[in-house]
PDB file of C-alpha atoms in Angstrom:
ATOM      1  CA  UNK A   1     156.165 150.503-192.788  1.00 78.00           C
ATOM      2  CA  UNK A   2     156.614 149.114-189.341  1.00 83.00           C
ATOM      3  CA  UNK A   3     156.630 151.818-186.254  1.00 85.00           C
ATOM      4  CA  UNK A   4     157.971 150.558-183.314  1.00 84.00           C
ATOM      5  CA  UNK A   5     157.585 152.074-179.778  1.00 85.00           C
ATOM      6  CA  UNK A   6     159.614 150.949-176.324  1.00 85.00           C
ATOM      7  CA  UNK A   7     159.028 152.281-172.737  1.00 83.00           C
ATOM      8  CA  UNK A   8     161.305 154.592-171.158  1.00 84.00           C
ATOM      9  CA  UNK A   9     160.939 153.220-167.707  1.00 86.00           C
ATOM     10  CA  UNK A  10     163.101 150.474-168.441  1.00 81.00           C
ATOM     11  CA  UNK A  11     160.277 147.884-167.941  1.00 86.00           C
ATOM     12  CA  UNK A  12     161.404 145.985-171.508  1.00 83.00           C
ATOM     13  CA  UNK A  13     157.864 147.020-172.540  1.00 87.00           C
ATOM     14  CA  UNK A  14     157.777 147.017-176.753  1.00 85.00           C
ATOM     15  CA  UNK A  15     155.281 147.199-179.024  1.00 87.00           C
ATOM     16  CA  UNK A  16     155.407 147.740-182.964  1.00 86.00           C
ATOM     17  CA  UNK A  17     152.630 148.895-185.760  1.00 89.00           C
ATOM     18  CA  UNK A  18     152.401 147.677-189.309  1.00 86.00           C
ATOM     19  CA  UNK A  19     150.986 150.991-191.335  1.00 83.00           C
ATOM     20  CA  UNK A  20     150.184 151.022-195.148  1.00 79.00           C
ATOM     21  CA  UNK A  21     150.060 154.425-196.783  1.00 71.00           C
ATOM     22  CA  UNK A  22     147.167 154.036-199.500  1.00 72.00           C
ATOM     23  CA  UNK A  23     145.917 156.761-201.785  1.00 71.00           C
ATOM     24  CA  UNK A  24     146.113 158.159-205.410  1.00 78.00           C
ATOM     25  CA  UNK A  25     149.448 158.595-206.756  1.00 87.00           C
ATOM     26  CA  UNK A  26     150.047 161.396-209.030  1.00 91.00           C
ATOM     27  CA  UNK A  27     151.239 160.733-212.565  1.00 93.00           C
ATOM     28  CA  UNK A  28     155.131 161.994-212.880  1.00 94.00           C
ATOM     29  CA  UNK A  29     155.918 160.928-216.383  1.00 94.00           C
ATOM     30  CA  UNK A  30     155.443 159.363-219.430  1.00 95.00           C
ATOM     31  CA  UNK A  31     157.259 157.240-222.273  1.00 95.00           C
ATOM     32  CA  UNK A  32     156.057 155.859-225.259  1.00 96.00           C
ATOM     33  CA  UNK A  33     157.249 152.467-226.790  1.00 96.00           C
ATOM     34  CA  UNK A  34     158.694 154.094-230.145  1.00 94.00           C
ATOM     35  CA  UNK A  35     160.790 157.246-230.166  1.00 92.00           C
ATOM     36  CA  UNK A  36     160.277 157.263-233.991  1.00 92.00           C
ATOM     37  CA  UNK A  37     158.608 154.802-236.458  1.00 92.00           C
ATOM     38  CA  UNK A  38     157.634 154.808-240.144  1.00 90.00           C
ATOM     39  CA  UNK A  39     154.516 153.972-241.686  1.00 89.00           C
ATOM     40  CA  UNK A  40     152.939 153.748-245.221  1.00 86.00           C
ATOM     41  CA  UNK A  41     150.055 155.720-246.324  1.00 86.00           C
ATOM     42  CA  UNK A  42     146.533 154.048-245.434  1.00 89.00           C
ATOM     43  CA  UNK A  43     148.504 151.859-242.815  1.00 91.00           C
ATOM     44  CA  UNK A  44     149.079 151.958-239.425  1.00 94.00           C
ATOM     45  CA  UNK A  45     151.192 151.978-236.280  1.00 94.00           C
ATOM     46  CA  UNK A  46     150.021 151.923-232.965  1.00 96.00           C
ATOM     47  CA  UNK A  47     151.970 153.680-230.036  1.00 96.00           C
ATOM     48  CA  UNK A  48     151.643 152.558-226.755  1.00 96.00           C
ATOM     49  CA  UNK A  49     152.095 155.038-223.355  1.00 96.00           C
ATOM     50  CA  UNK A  50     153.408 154.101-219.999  1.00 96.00           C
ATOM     51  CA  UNK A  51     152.585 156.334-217.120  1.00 95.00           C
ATOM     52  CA  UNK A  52     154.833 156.497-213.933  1.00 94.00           C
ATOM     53  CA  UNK A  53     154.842 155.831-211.641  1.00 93.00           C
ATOM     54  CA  UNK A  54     153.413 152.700-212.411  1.00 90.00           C
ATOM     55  CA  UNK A  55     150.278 152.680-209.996  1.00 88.00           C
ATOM     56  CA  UNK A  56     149.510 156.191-210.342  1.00 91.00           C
ATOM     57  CA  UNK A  57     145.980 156.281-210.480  1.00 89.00           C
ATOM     58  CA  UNK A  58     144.787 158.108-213.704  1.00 93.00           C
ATOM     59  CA  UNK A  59     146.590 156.345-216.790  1.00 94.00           C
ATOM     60  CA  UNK A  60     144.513 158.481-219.159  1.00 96.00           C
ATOM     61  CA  UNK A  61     146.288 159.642-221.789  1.00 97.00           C
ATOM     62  CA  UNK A  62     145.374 162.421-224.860  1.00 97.00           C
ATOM     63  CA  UNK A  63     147.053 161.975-228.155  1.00 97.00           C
ATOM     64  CA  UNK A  64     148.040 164.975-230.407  1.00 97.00           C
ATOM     65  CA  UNK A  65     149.475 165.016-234.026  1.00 96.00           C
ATOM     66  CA  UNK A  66     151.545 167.765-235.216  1.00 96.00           C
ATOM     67  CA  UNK A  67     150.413 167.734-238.943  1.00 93.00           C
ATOM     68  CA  UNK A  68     146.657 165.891-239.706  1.00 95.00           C
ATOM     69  CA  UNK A  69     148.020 165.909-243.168  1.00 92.00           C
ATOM     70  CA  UNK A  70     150.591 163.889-243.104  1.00 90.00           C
ATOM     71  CA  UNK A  71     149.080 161.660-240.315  1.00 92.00           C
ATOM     72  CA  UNK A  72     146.612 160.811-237.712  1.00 95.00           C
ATOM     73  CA  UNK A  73     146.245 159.534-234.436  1.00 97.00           C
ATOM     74  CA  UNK A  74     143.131 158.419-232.551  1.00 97.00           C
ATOM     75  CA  UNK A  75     142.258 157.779-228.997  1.00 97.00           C
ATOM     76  CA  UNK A  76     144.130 154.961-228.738  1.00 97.00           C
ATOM     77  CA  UNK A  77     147.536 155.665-230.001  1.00 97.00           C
ATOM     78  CA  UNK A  78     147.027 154.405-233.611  1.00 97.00           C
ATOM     79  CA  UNK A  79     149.042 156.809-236.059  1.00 95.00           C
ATOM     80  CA  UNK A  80     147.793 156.183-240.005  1.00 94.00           C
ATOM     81  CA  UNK A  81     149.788 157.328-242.667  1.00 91.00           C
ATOM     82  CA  UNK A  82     148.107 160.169-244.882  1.00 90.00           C
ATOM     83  CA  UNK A  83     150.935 161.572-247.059  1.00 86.00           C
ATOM     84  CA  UNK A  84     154.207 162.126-247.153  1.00 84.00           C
ATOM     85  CA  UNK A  85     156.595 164.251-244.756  1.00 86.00           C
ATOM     86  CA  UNK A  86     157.356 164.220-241.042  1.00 89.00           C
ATOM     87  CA  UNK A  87     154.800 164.090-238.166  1.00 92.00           C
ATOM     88  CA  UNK A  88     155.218 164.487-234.279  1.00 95.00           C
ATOM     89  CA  UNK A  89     152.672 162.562-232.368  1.00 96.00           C
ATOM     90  CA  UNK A  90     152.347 163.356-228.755  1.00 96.00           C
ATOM     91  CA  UNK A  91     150.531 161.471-225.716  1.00 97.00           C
ATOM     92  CA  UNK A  92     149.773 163.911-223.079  1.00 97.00           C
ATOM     93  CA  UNK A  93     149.301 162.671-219.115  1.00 96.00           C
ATOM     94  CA  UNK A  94     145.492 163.617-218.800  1.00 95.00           C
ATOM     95  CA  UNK A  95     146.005 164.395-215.132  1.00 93.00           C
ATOM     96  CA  UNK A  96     149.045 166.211-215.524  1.00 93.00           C
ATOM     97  CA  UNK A  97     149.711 168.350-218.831  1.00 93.00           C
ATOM     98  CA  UNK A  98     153.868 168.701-218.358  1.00 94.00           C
ATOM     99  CA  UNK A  99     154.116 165.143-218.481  1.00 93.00           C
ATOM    100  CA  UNK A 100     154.167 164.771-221.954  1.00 95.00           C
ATOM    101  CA  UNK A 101     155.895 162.086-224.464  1.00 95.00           C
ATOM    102  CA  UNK A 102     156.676 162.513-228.513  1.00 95.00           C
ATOM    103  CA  UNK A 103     157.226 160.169-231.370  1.00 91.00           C
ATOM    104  CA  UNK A 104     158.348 161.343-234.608  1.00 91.00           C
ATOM    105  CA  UNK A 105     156.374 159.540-238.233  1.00 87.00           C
ATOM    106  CA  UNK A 106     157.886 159.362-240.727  1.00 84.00           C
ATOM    107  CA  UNK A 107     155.582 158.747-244.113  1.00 70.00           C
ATOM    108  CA  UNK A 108     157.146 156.382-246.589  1.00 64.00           C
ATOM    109  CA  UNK A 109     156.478 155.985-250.486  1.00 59.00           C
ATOM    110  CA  UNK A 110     154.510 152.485-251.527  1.00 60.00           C
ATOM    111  CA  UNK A 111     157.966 150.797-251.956  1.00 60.00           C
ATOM    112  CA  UNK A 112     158.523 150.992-248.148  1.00 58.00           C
ATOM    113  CA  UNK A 113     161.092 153.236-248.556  1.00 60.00           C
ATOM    114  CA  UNK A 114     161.223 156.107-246.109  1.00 58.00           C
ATOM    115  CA  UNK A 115     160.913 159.423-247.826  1.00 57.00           C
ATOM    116  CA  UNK A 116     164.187 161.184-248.158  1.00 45.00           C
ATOM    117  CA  UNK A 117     164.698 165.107-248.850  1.00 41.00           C
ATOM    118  CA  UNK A 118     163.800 167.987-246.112  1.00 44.00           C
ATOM    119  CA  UNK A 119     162.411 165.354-244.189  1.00 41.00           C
ATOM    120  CA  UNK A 120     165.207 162.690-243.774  1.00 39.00           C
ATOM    121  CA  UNK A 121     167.800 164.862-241.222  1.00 38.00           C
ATOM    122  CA  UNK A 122     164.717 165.144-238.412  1.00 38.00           C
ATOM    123  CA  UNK A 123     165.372 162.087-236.422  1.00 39.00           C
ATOM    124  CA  UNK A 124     165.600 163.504-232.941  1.00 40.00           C
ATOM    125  CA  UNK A 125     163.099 163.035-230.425  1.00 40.00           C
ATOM    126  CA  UNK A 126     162.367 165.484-227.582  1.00 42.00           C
ATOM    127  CA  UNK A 127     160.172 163.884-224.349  1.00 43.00           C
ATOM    128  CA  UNK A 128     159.858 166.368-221.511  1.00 46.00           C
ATOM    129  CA  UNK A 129     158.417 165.346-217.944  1.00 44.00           C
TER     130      UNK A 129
END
C-alpha cells in the first residue's frame, strides 16, 4: 500500500510511503479435496484440507468420523474402511471451530462395488463456514 502526502502551500512539495500490513491471518474456511469417496474395508483414502485464506497462519486441522464402525480417520486425513454403511468424516479448523468441512464414505463389498440399500440415496454433502 503506497500513502502519498502533498503540501498545501502550493510549494509542489510530495512525498509517498510504501507500508506492508504483516500479521496472523485468521482462518475463514475450509474445503476438502473429496465431497464423497468410497473405500474398501482394510483400505484407505486419504482426504486432504485447504484452509483460507491461504496464508492464514494456523493450518491445523482436527479430523472427526461420524461412525468408528464403519470407518476411521487419523490425524492426517486417512479414512480406512471398517464395515459396511455410510460415514461422515469431518476436518475441523483448529483455530476456528465453525469453519468446518465434511466428506461422506461410503464402504463397499470386496467386489468394489459400493454397497447399495439404506445407504445408497445419502449422497449429499453439507460444508458450513
Amino acid at each position: 500500500m503506497t500513502i502519498a502526502a502533498r503540501a498545501k502551500d502550493e510549494s509542489g512539495e510530495y512525498d509517498s510511503c510504501n507500508i506492508t500490513v504483516t500479521g496472523a491471518a485468521k482462518v475463514t474456511g475450509i474445503s476438502l479435496n473429496q465431497t464423497s469417496a468410497v473405500v474398501k474395508r482394510g483400505k484407505t483414502v486419504t482426504l486432504q484440507a485447504k484452509i483460507a485464506p491461504d496464508y492464514a497462519a494456523n493450518k491445523k486441522v482436527t479430523w472427526k468420523s461420524s461412525n468408528t464402525k464403519v470407518a476411521t480417520v487419523d490425524g492426517n486425513g486417512k479414512v480406512t474402511g471398517k464395515s459396511v454403511g455410510r460415514v461422515t468424516i469431518t476436518a475441523v479448523s483448529a483455530e476456528n471451530g465453525d469453519c468446518k468441512a465434511s466428506c461422506t464414505v461410503y464402504k463397499v463389498d470386496s467386489t468394489g462395488k459400493k454397497v447399495y440399500g439404506k445407504y445408497s440415496s445419502v449422497k449429499k454433502i453439507k460444508i458450513t463456514k
